[in-house]
Coordinates of C-alpha atoms and ligand atoms in Angstrom, one line a residue:
M1 CA -3.5 202.9 179.4
D2 CA -1.3 205.9 178.6
V3 CA 0.8 205.3 175.6
P4 CA 3.7 207.6 175.1
D5 CA 3.9 209.3 171.7
Y6 CA 5.7 207.2 169.3
T7 CA 6.2 207.3 165.5
P8 CA 6.6 203.9 164.1
V9 CA 8.9 203.1 161.2
D10 CA 7.0 203.4 158.0
A11 CA 9.0 201.2 155.6
P12 CA 7.3 198.8 153.1
V13 CA 6.8 195.3 154.5
P14 CA 8.7 192.4 152.8
Q15 CA 7.0 191.0 149.7
G16 CA 5.5 187.6 149.9
E17 CA 5.3 185.2 152.8
V18 CA 7.7 185.6 155.7
V19 CA 8.4 182.6 157.9
I20 CA 8.3 183.5 161.6
E21 CA 9.3 181.2 164.4
R22 CA 6.8 180.8 167.2
A23 CA 7.8 182.2 170.6
C24 CA 10.2 184.7 168.9
T25 CA 10.9 188.0 170.6
A26 CA 10.2 191.5 169.4
Q27 CA 13.9 191.8 168.7
D28 CA 13.6 188.8 166.3
L29 CA 10.3 189.8 164.8
G30 CA 10.8 193.5 164.1
P31 CA 13.7 193.2 161.6
K32 CA 12.1 190.3 159.7
L33 CA 9.2 192.6 158.9
N34 CA 11.3 195.7 158.2
R35 CA 10.4 197.1 161.6
T36 CA 12.3 197.7 164.8
A37 CA 11.9 195.9 168.1
A38 CA 10.5 199.2 169.5
D39 CA 7.8 199.2 166.8
V40 CA 6.6 195.8 168.0
V41 CA 6.8 196.6 171.7
H42 CA 4.9 199.9 171.2
F43 CA 2.2 198.2 169.1
L44 CA 1.7 195.6 171.7
L45 CA 1.6 198.2 174.4
Q46 CA -1.2 199.9 172.6
A47 CA -3.0 196.5 172.5
G48 CA -2.6 196.3 176.2
E49 CA 0.4 194.0 176.4
M50 CA 3.3 195.3 178.3
L51 CA 6.4 193.3 177.2
T52 CA 10.1 193.8 176.8
A53 CA 11.9 193.4 173.5
T54 CA 13.4 190.1 174.7
H55 CA 10.1 188.5 175.9
S56 CA 8.7 185.6 173.9
L57 CA 5.6 186.5 172.0
S58 CA 2.5 184.4 171.7
D59 CA 1.1 183.4 168.3
D60 CA -1.7 185.9 168.7
M61 CA 0.6 188.8 169.4
I62 CA 2.8 188.0 166.4
E63 CA -0.2 187.6 164.1
L64 CA -1.8 190.8 165.4
F65 CA 1.3 192.8 164.7
A66 CA 1.8 191.3 161.2
E67 CA -1.8 192.0 160.4
D68 CA -1.5 195.5 161.5
I69 CA 1.4 196.4 159.2
G70 CA 0.0 194.2 156.4
A71 CA 2.7 191.6 156.3
N72 CA 2.0 188.1 155.2
I73 CA 3.5 185.6 157.6
R74 CA 3.6 181.9 158.3
L75 CA 4.2 180.8 161.8
V76 CA 6.4 177.7 162.2
D77 CA 7.6 175.9 165.3
P78 CA 11.1 176.8 166.3
G79 CA 13.4 174.7 164.3
E80 CA 10.7 173.3 162.1
E81 CA 12.4 174.7 158.9
Q82 CA 15.9 173.8 160.0
E83 CA 14.7 170.4 161.2
V84 CA 14.2 169.3 157.6
E85 CA 17.7 170.4 156.8
L86 CA 19.1 168.7 159.8
Q87 CA 17.3 165.5 158.9
K88 CA 18.8 165.7 155.4
L89 CA 22.2 166.4 156.9
L90 CA 21.9 163.4 159.2
E91 CA 20.8 161.0 156.5
M92 CA 23.2 162.3 153.8
D93 CA 24.8 159.2 152.3
A94 CA 22.9 157.0 154.7
N95 CA 21.3 154.3 152.7
E96 CA 18.9 155.7 150.1
T97 CA 17.2 152.6 148.8
P98 CA 13.9 151.8 150.5
D99 CA 14.0 148.3 149.0
G100 CA 16.3 145.5 150.0
P101 CA 15.8 142.0 151.3
L102 CA 12.5 141.1 153.1
R103 CA 12.4 142.0 156.7
P104 CA 10.4 140.5 159.6
P105 CA 6.9 142.0 160.1
V106 CA 6.4 144.1 163.2
V107 CA 3.2 143.1 165.0
T108 CA 1.2 144.8 167.7
V109 CA -1.6 143.1 169.7
M110 CA -4.6 145.2 170.5
G111 CA -8.1 144.6 172.0
H112 CA -10.3 145.0 175.0
V113 CA -8.8 144.5 178.5
D114 CA -8.8 140.9 179.7
H115 CA -9.4 139.5 176.2
G116 CA -6.0 137.7 176.5
K117 CA -3.4 140.0 174.8
T118 CA -0.7 139.5 177.4
L119 CA -1.2 135.8 177.6
L120 CA -1.0 135.5 173.8
L121 CA 2.2 137.5 173.7
D122 CA 3.7 135.3 176.4
R123 CA 2.7 132.1 174.7
I124 CA 4.1 133.2 171.3
R125 CA 7.3 134.3 172.9
N126 CA 7.9 131.2 175.0
A127 CA 7.0 128.7 172.3
N128 CA 9.0 130.3 169.5
V129 CA 12.3 131.5 170.9
V130 CA 14.7 132.2 168.2
E131 CA 17.1 129.3 167.4
G132 CA 20.2 129.3 169.5
E133 CA 18.9 131.8 172.1
A134 CA 16.8 129.4 174.2
G135 CA 19.2 129.8 177.1
G136 CA 18.7 133.5 177.5
I137 CA 16.6 134.9 180.2
T138 CA 13.4 136.6 179.0
Q139 CA 13.7 140.3 179.3
H140 CA 10.7 142.5 178.8
I141 CA 12.2 145.4 176.8
G142 CA 9.0 146.4 175.0
A143 CA 9.5 144.1 172.0
Y144 CA 10.8 140.7 171.1
Q145 CA 11.6 138.6 168.1
V146 CA 10.5 135.0 167.5
E147 CA 11.0 132.4 164.8
H148 CA 8.3 130.5 163.0
N149 CA 8.8 128.3 160.0
N150 CA 12.3 129.6 159.8
K151 CA 11.0 133.1 159.5
R152 CA 11.3 135.8 162.0
L153 CA 8.5 138.0 163.4
T154 CA 8.8 141.0 165.7
F155 CA 6.2 141.6 168.4
L156 CA 5.8 144.8 170.3
D157 CA 4.9 143.5 173.7
T158 CA 3.2 146.5 175.2
P159 CA -0.3 145.5 174.5
G160 CA -3.0 148.2 174.2
H161 CA -3.4 151.1 171.9
E162 CA -1.9 153.9 174.1
A163 CA 1.6 153.1 173.0
F164 CA 0.4 152.6 169.4
T165 CA -1.4 156.0 169.4
A166 CA 1.4 157.8 171.2
M167 CA 3.8 156.6 168.5
R168 CA 1.5 157.6 165.7
A169 CA 0.9 161.0 167.3
R170 CA 4.7 161.6 166.9
G171 CA 4.6 160.6 163.3
A172 CA 6.3 157.3 163.9
R173 CA 5.1 154.1 162.3
A174 CA 6.3 151.2 164.1
T175 CA 3.7 148.5 163.3
D176 CA 3.1 146.6 160.1
I177 CA 0.3 144.4 161.3
V178 CA -2.2 144.6 164.1
I179 CA -3.6 141.5 165.8
L180 CA -7.1 142.4 167.1
M181 CA -8.0 140.2 170.0
V182 CA -11.6 139.5 170.8
A183 CA -12.6 137.1 173.5
A184 CA -15.2 134.7 172.2
D185 CA -17.1 134.7 175.5
D186 CA -17.3 138.5 175.6
G187 CA -17.5 139.6 172.0
V188 CA -16.9 143.2 170.8
M189 CA -16.4 145.6 173.6
P190 CA -15.7 149.4 173.7
Q191 CA -11.9 149.0 173.6
T192 CA -12.3 146.5 170.7
I193 CA -13.9 149.2 168.7
E194 CA -11.3 151.7 169.8
A195 CA -8.6 149.3 168.7
I196 CA -10.2 148.8 165.3
N197 CA -10.5 152.6 164.8
H198 CA -6.9 153.2 165.8
A199 CA -5.6 150.5 163.4
K200 CA -7.8 151.7 160.6
A201 CA -6.8 155.3 161.1
A202 CA -3.2 154.3 160.9
E203 CA -4.0 152.2 157.8
V204 CA -2.4 149.1 159.2
P205 CA -3.7 145.7 158.2
I206 CA -5.7 143.9 160.9
L207 CA -5.8 140.2 161.6
V208 CA -8.5 139.1 164.0
A209 CA -7.8 136.5 166.7
V210 CA -10.9 135.2 168.4
N211 CA -9.6 134.1 171.8
K212 CA -10.8 131.9 174.6
I213 CA -12.6 129.4 172.4
D214 CA -11.9 126.8 175.1
R215 CA -14.5 128.4 177.3
D216 CA -17.9 126.8 177.7
N217 CA -19.7 130.0 177.1
A218 CA -17.6 130.9 174.1
D219 CA -19.5 132.0 171.0
P220 CA -16.9 132.6 168.3
Q221 CA -19.5 133.1 165.6
K222 CA -21.2 135.9 167.6
A223 CA -17.8 137.5 168.2
I224 CA -17.0 137.3 164.5
A225 CA -20.3 138.8 163.5
G226 CA -19.7 141.6 166.0
V227 CA -16.3 142.4 164.5
A228 CA -17.8 142.2 161.0
E229 CA -20.2 144.9 161.9
H230 CA -17.2 147.2 162.1
G231 CA -16.1 146.6 158.6
L232 CA -13.8 143.7 159.2
V233 CA -15.6 141.0 157.3
P234 CA -14.2 137.4 157.2
E235 CA -13.2 135.9 153.9
A236 CA -15.9 133.2 154.2
W237 CA -18.5 136.0 154.2
G238 CA -17.0 137.7 151.2
G239 CA -14.7 140.1 153.0
D240 CA -10.9 140.1 153.1
T241 CA -10.2 139.9 156.8
I242 CA -8.4 136.9 158.2
F243 CA -10.0 135.5 161.4
Q244 CA -8.3 132.9 163.5
E245 CA -9.9 131.2 166.5
V246 CA -7.4 130.6 169.3
S247 CA -7.1 129.8 172.9
A248 CA -4.1 131.5 174.5
L249 CA -4.7 129.4 177.6
K250 CA -4.8 126.0 175.8
N251 CA -2.3 126.9 173.1
L252 CA -4.9 126.3 170.3
G253 CA -4.7 128.0 166.9
I254 CA -1.5 129.9 167.7
E255 CA 0.6 128.1 165.1
E256 CA -2.1 129.0 162.5
L257 CA -2.2 132.5 163.7
L258 CA 1.6 132.8 163.1
D259 CA 1.1 131.2 159.7
H260 CA -1.4 133.8 158.8
L261 CA 0.9 136.6 160.0
L262 CA 3.7 135.4 157.8
L263 CA 1.3 135.2 154.9
L264 CA 0.0 138.7 155.5
A265 CA 3.6 139.9 155.8
E266 CA 4.4 138.3 152.4
V267 CA 1.5 140.1 150.8
E268 CA 2.7 143.4 152.4
D269 CA 6.1 142.7 150.9
L270 CA 8.0 144.4 153.7
R271 CA 11.5 145.2 152.7
S272 CA 14.4 147.1 154.1
D273 CA 18.0 147.6 153.3
P274 CA 20.3 146.4 156.1
Q275 CA 23.3 148.3 154.6
G276 CA 24.3 151.7 155.8
R277 CA 23.6 153.8 158.8
A278 CA 20.6 152.7 160.9
T279 CA 17.4 154.7 161.4
G280 CA 14.3 153.6 163.4
V281 CA 12.1 154.5 166.3
V282 CA 12.3 154.6 170.1
L283 CA 9.8 152.2 171.6
E284 CA 10.5 152.8 175.3
S285 CA 13.1 154.7 177.3
N286 CA 13.9 155.0 180.9
L287 CA 16.6 155.8 183.4
N288 CA 18.4 152.8 184.8
I289 CA 20.4 153.3 188.0
G290 CA 23.8 152.1 187.1
R291 CA 23.3 152.0 183.3
G292 CA 22.0 155.5 182.8
P293 CA 19.4 156.2 180.1
V294 CA 18.3 153.0 178.4
A295 CA 16.3 153.2 175.2
T296 CA 14.6 150.3 173.5
V297 CA 14.6 151.0 169.8
L298 CA 13.3 149.3 166.8
V299 CA 15.7 149.4 163.9
Q300 CA 13.8 150.0 160.7
R301 CA 16.5 150.5 158.2
G302 CA 20.3 149.9 158.0
T303 CA 22.2 148.2 160.8
L304 CA 22.8 149.7 164.2
R305 CA 26.2 148.9 165.7
V306 CA 28.1 149.4 169.0
G307 CA 30.1 152.5 168.6
D308 CA 27.7 154.3 166.3
P309 CA 27.0 158.0 167.1
L310 CA 23.2 158.2 167.5
V311 CA 20.6 161.0 167.8
A312 CA 17.1 160.3 169.1
G313 CA 15.0 163.4 169.4
A314 CA 17.0 165.6 171.7
S315 CA 19.2 162.9 173.2
W316 CA 22.4 161.6 171.6
G317 CA 25.5 159.6 172.3
R318 CA 27.8 156.9 171.1
V319 CA 26.3 153.4 171.4
R320 CA 28.1 151.9 174.4
A321 CA 26.3 148.5 174.3
L322 CA 23.4 146.8 172.6
L323 CA 21.3 144.3 174.4
D324 CA 18.8 142.0 172.7
D325 CA 15.5 140.8 174.1
H326 CA 17.2 138.2 176.2
G327 CA 19.5 140.7 177.8
E328 CA 22.5 139.4 175.9
N329 CA 25.1 141.7 174.5
V330 CA 25.0 141.9 170.7
S331 CA 27.3 143.9 168.4
E332 CA 24.6 144.9 165.8
A333 CA 21.0 144.9 165.0
G334 CA 19.4 144.9 161.6
P335 CA 15.9 145.9 160.2
S336 CA 12.9 145.0 162.4
T337 CA 15.1 144.1 165.3
P338 CA 14.3 145.5 168.7
V339 CA 17.3 146.3 170.8
Q340 CA 18.2 148.2 174.0
V341 CA 20.7 151.0 173.5
L342 CA 23.0 152.1 176.3
G343 CA 25.1 155.3 176.0
L344 CA 22.6 158.0 175.3
S345 CA 22.8 161.4 177.0
D346 CA 19.2 161.5 178.0
V347 CA 16.0 159.6 178.2
A348 CA 14.5 159.8 174.7
D349 CA 10.7 160.0 174.2
A350 CA 8.8 156.9 172.9
G351 CA 8.0 157.6 169.3
D352 CA 11.2 159.7 168.7
V353 CA 12.9 158.8 165.5
F354 CA 16.5 157.8 165.9
V355 CA 19.2 158.2 163.3
V356 CA 22.9 157.2 163.3
A357 CA 24.8 160.3 162.4
A358 CA 28.0 160.6 160.3
S359 CA 29.9 161.8 163.3
E360 CA 29.5 162.2 167.0
K361 CA 29.9 165.9 166.6
L362 CA 27.0 166.1 164.3
A363 CA 24.9 164.0 166.6
N364 CA 25.6 166.3 169.4
R365 CA 24.9 169.4 167.4
V366 CA 21.5 168.2 166.2
A367 CA 20.5 167.1 169.6
S368 CA 21.4 170.3 171.3
K369 CA 19.6 172.3 168.6
R370 CA 16.5 170.2 169.1
E371 CA 16.7 170.7 172.9
H372 CA 16.9 174.4 172.4
W373 CA 13.8 174.4 170.1
Q374 CA 11.9 172.1 172.4
R375 CA 12.4 174.6 175.1
Q376 CA 11.4 177.4 172.8
S377 CA 8.3 175.6 171.6
S378 CA 7.0 175.0 175.0
L379 CA 7.1 178.7 175.6
G380 CA 4.8 179.7 172.9
R381 CA 3.4 176.7 171.3
E382 CA -0.2 177.1 170.1
A383 CA -0.6 175.4 166.8
H384 CA -1.0 171.8 166.0
A385 CA 0.6 169.8 163.3
L386 CA -1.8 169.0 160.5
S387 CA -2.0 165.4 159.6
G388 CA -4.7 165.3 156.9
G389 CA -8.2 166.4 157.8
A390 CA -8.9 169.3 160.0
R391 CA -10.4 170.3 163.3
L392 CA -13.5 172.3 163.6
E393 CA -11.9 175.7 163.9
D394 CA -9.8 175.2 160.7
I395 CA -12.5 173.7 158.5
F396 CA -13.8 176.9 157.0
S397 CA -10.4 178.2 156.0
Q398 CA -9.7 174.9 154.3
I399 CA -13.0 175.0 152.4
Q400 CA -12.2 178.5 151.4
R401 CA -8.9 177.6 150.0
G402 CA -10.8 175.2 147.8
E403 CA -9.3 172.1 149.3
A404 CA -11.6 169.2 149.7
A405 CA -12.1 169.4 153.4
T406 CA -12.5 166.5 155.8
L407 CA -13.6 167.2 159.3
N408 CA -12.1 164.7 161.7
M409 CA -14.1 163.8 164.7
V410 CA -14.1 161.6 167.8
V411 CA -17.7 161.2 169.0
K412 CA -18.5 160.0 172.5
A413 CA -22.1 159.7 173.8
D414 CA -23.9 158.4 176.9
V415 CA -25.7 155.5 175.2
N416 CA -25.7 153.7 171.9
G417 CA -28.9 155.2 170.8
S418 CA -27.7 158.8 171.1
L419 CA -24.4 157.9 169.5
E420 CA -26.2 156.6 166.5
A421 CA -28.5 159.6 166.4
V422 CA -25.6 162.1 166.6
T423 CA -23.6 160.2 163.9
E424 CA -26.6 160.0 161.6
S425 CA -27.4 163.7 161.9
L426 CA -23.8 164.7 161.4
R427 CA -23.7 162.6 158.3
K428 CA -26.5 164.6 156.9
L429 CA -24.4 167.8 157.2
E430 CA -21.9 166.4 154.7
R431 CA -21.6 168.2 151.5
N432 CA -19.4 167.8 148.4
E433 CA -16.8 170.1 149.7
V434 CA -16.9 168.9 153.3
K435 CA -16.7 165.3 154.4
I436 CA -16.9 164.1 158.0
R437 CA -14.6 161.4 159.1
F438 CA -15.3 159.6 162.4
V439 CA -12.0 158.7 163.7
H440 CA -13.6 157.0 166.6
R441 CA -17.1 156.6 168.1
G442 CA -17.9 155.2 171.4
V443 CA -20.1 155.1 174.5
G444 CA -18.9 156.5 177.8
G445 CA -17.1 159.5 179.2
I446 CA -14.3 161.3 177.3
T447 CA -11.0 159.7 178.3
E448 CA -7.3 160.5 177.9
N449 CA -7.3 157.9 175.2
D450 CA -9.9 159.7 173.2
V451 CA -7.8 162.8 173.5
A452 CA -4.6 161.0 172.4
L453 CA -6.4 159.7 169.4
A454 CA -7.9 163.0 168.5
A455 CA -4.4 164.6 168.8
A456 CA -2.9 162.0 166.6
S457 CA -5.5 162.3 164.0
N458 CA -6.1 166.0 164.3
A459 CA -9.7 165.6 165.3
T460 CA -12.2 167.5 167.3
I461 CA -13.9 165.7 170.1
L462 CA -17.7 165.9 170.4
G463 CA -19.3 164.6 173.6
F464 CA -23.1 164.1 173.8
N465 CA -24.2 163.9 177.4
V466 CA -20.7 163.0 178.4
R467 CA -17.8 164.9 179.8
P468 CA -14.0 164.6 179.8
D469 CA -12.5 163.5 183.0
R470 CA -9.7 165.6 184.6
K471 CA -6.8 163.7 182.9
A472 CA -8.6 164.0 179.5
R473 CA -9.0 167.8 180.1
E474 CA -5.4 168.2 181.0
L475 CA -4.2 166.3 178.0
A476 CA -6.6 168.2 175.7
E477 CA -5.1 171.4 177.0
T478 CA -1.5 170.5 176.4
E479 CA -2.3 168.9 173.1
K480 CA -4.6 171.7 172.0
V481 CA -7.4 169.3 171.2
E482 CA -10.8 170.9 171.1
V483 CA -13.4 169.1 173.2
R484 CA -17.0 170.2 172.8
S485 CA -19.7 168.8 175.0
Y486 CA -23.4 169.0 174.3
E487 CA -26.6 168.0 175.9
I488 CA -29.0 169.1 173.1
I489 CA -28.5 167.5 169.7
Y490 CA -29.7 170.4 167.5
K491 CA -27.3 172.8 169.3
L492 CA -24.5 170.4 168.4
L493 CA -25.6 170.3 164.8
E494 CA -26.0 174.0 164.7
D495 CA -22.4 174.6 165.8
I496 CA -20.9 172.1 163.4
E497 CA -22.9 173.6 160.5
A498 CA -21.8 177.1 161.6
A499 CA -18.2 176.0 161.7
M500 CA -18.5 174.8 158.1
L501 CA -19.9 178.1 157.1
G502 CA -17.2 180.0 158.9
M503 CA -19.8 181.4 161.2
L504 CA -18.9 180.0 164.5
T505 CA -19.9 182.9 166.6
P506 CA -18.7 184.1 169.9
E507 CA -20.6 182.0 172.4
F508 CA -20.8 181.3 176.0
D509 CA -18.5 178.5 176.8
E510 CA -18.8 176.6 180.0
V511 CA -15.6 176.7 182.0
V512 CA -15.3 174.0 184.6
T513 CA -14.6 175.7 187.9
G514 CA -14.5 172.8 190.3
E515 CA -14.8 169.1 190.7
A516 CA -15.7 167.1 193.8
E517 CA -16.1 163.4 194.4
V518 CA -18.9 162.0 196.4
R519 CA -17.5 160.0 199.3
E520 CA -20.6 159.4 201.3
V521 CA -24.3 160.0 201.1
F522 CA -26.4 161.3 204.0
R523 CA -30.2 161.4 204.2
V524 CA -31.2 164.6 206.0
P525 CA -34.9 164.8 207.0
R526 CA -36.8 167.5 205.1
V527 CA -33.7 168.3 203.0
G528 CA -33.2 165.0 201.2
S529 CA -29.8 163.6 200.2
V530 CA -26.7 165.4 201.0
A531 CA -23.4 164.3 199.4
G532 CA -20.3 164.3 201.6
C533 CA -17.7 165.3 199.1
F534 CA -14.0 165.9 198.7
V535 CA -13.1 168.7 196.4
L536 CA -10.6 167.4 193.9
N537 CA -10.0 170.5 191.8
G538 CA -10.8 174.2 191.7
V539 CA -13.4 175.7 193.9
I540 CA -17.0 174.6 194.5
K541 CA -19.2 177.7 194.9
R542 CA -22.8 177.9 196.0
G543 CA -25.1 178.9 193.2
S544 CA -22.9 177.7 190.4
G545 CA -24.2 175.5 187.7
V546 CA -23.5 171.9 188.4
R547 CA -23.4 168.6 186.5
F548 CA -23.6 165.3 188.1
L549 CA -21.4 162.6 186.5
R550 CA -21.4 158.9 186.9
Q551 CA -18.4 157.4 185.1
G552 CA -18.1 160.4 182.8
T553 CA -21.8 160.4 181.8
I554 CA -24.0 163.3 182.7
I555 CA -26.9 162.1 184.8
W556 CA -28.3 165.4 186.1
K557 CA -27.8 169.1 185.6
G558 CA -28.9 171.9 187.9
E559 CA -27.7 174.0 190.7
I560 CA -26.1 173.6 194.1
S561 CA -28.8 174.3 196.7
S562 CA -26.7 174.0 199.8
L563 CA -23.0 173.9 200.5
K564 CA -21.6 173.3 204.0
R565 CA -18.2 173.0 205.7
F566 CA -18.9 170.9 208.8
A567 CA -22.2 172.3 210.0
E568 CA -21.6 175.8 208.7
D569 CA -23.0 177.2 205.5
A570 CA -20.1 178.0 203.2
R571 CA -19.9 180.2 200.1
E572 CA -17.1 178.3 198.5
V573 CA -14.9 175.3 199.3
A574 CA -11.5 174.9 197.7
A575 CA -9.6 171.8 196.5
G576 CA -8.3 169.5 199.2
F577 CA -11.2 170.1 201.6
E578 CA -14.3 168.2 202.4
C579 CA -17.8 169.6 202.2
G580 CA -21.4 168.7 202.1
I581 CA -23.3 169.4 198.9
G582 CA -27.1 169.3 198.5
L583 CA -28.6 169.4 195.0
S584 CA -32.0 170.8 194.5
N585 CA -34.4 168.1 193.1
F586 CA -31.8 165.5 192.8
Q587 CA -31.6 162.7 195.3
D588 CA -30.0 159.8 193.4
L589 CA -26.5 160.3 194.8
K590 CA -24.0 157.5 194.9
Q591 CA -20.6 157.1 196.3
G592 CA -17.9 157.7 193.6
D593 CA -20.0 160.1 191.6
V594 CA -18.4 163.3 190.5
I595 CA -19.9 166.7 190.9
E596 CA -18.6 169.2 188.4
T597 CA -19.4 172.9 188.7
F598 CA -19.1 175.4 185.8
E599 CA -19.6 179.0 184.9
N600 CA -20.5 180.5 181.6
R601 CA -17.9 182.8 180.1
L602 CA -18.0 184.5 176.8
V603 CA -15.5 182.9 174.5
E604 CA -14.4 184.6 171.3
R605 CA -14.1 182.1 168.5
S606 CA -11.2 182.9 166.2
L607 CA -11.7 181.9 162.6
D608 CA -9.3 183.2 160.0
N609 CA -11.7 184.2 157.3
Ligands
LIG1 P1 -5.2 141.4 178.5 O1 -5.8 142.3 179.5 O2 -5.9 141.5 177.2 O3 -3.7 141.4 178.4 O4 -5.6 139.9 179.0 P2 -4.7 138.8 179.8 O5 -3.8 138.2 178.9 O6 -4.2 139.4 181.0 O7 -5.8 137.8 180.1 C1 -6.9 138.1 180.9 C2 -7.4 136.8 181.6 O8 -8.0 135.9 180.6 C3 -6.4 136.0 182.3 O9 -6.9 135.5 183.5 C4 -6.0 134.9 181.4 O10 -5.5 133.8 182.0 C5 -7.4 134.7 180.7 N1 -7.2 134.1 179.4 C6 -6.5 134.6 178.3 N2 -6.6 133.8 177.2 C7 -7.5 132.8 177.6 C8 -8.0 131.7 176.8 O11 -7.7 131.5 175.7 N3 -8.9 130.9 177.5 C9 -9.3 131.2 178.8 N4 -10.1 130.4 179.4 N5 -8.8 132.2 179.5 C10 -7.9 133.0 178.9

């Protein structure tokens, strides 16, 4: 590219670290580094990027320019620095004391699907309605409060760990105790392990409920032993985890379960000051026709009142009405109380922290600033918030800085044996300065859930003979979670070791180019099986590499040998069309299987060393 002659400004760069906001423009960047906007634009032009002075810059461009002129910068999300200030401003003279009277524990129920979470939550709710509220109609607002032995308990009634992880990914901690549900007839299942890992990663105490003991084929001891294998050892066996056998169906053991919860809460000594302006977290939020945006919030500190000016993320408003979990109007809500808030400007995000501001004007100001930043961030967001431990690409710089580095990982594999093998071998790579933390390990394809967990805990996902599905891939992209998939164990180890040594070299990365689902299987004489497929994504090309997936697990890898549209040979078939795919040497096709095509592209690894 022809670059016109240009003499850049040659002033000294600022001393020390300069904080630069992501997605800033050349106009913003230049002056911060004692340069003009034109300097930045010209530099980028030379680097092959044609941009105007008011165009948002990517992280790479900003870093490239800073490096070129020898400036030391730190990239922050738009508003990140001011956010701290805003938060202070908001909370100024809000209650400062973390202590105060005891507050009800907030409990989440997690466990494998069908192990009885919903039924248990219903049973607890119906049998323990708070005194004086029995007449109210049950409203599912995402949480409820019950009374047991004259003490209150709050349950988040969205079972499952998605909500839990989503919250944690946003830095909110809404749960004090997790009830892990394991069905006695089924024992520990993949989601049981996931739930354990989620709760452990969040450092929330776990109480185990062994459910369905009424069943003939129930084997509580086996279920308990299964759970104990994952580090939750019952007191009777010398551990410190409380186990309670229950039957949600027959209402057995539930009183005892609640007793245990209250006991555990007492040990945790959960306190909060009901005085002062309220803060807490948004549990759910939606748009209600007629009522406008409705948010269910959990008050964590202070008391929320009708008329309070409130900010939750980028939404704000004066509280018009508060509804409790029976749909009744209430005038206020104290610590650990879930309540629906009407009067917000917008639908807040689950996990957003809410704060009552000193004035409506301040609430408005903070919300509009955040909205502006959110828009900015989505323009040039690249980095990921660090939350202790590092991802693969950051590990070496962390070691170099002399920090004790922990590499966070989510490992998924096709079968238990290979999962063990991968884990064992990875363990052997540990050294004094680098520890490996397995945030989650499991058998099966890489799911959206794995990605959410990895995002929340800043982990890299390693797949062995398994692949991410489309939703997982999309989430990984937006959340900037690195997903690495291997089929050869030594290659996996080699890469991890290289990353630790800061030598992760450019490599060929497989880029998924197309995805088709097998809808029907035909036997063609002399050709073998041909899969009647529907192309879900991208383009399927003849000759591309192909992986054959059954429920996320790779069962065959090779090449497409024939590709047809109707009876005609086709070179490629795009998403939304049907086609016939024949695979050389692979006949074991089944309906519902997924054919994934890929190409090898050279990917530069960037390591700041
Ligand atoms: P979730 O997916 O974990 O929320 O499970 P559900 O609460 O929906 O329960 C799944 C199924 O198990 C339902 O058919 C329940 O009626 C049944 N179930 C739940 N608890 C028990 C129990 O204690 N005993 C028996 N026999 N069945 C139960």
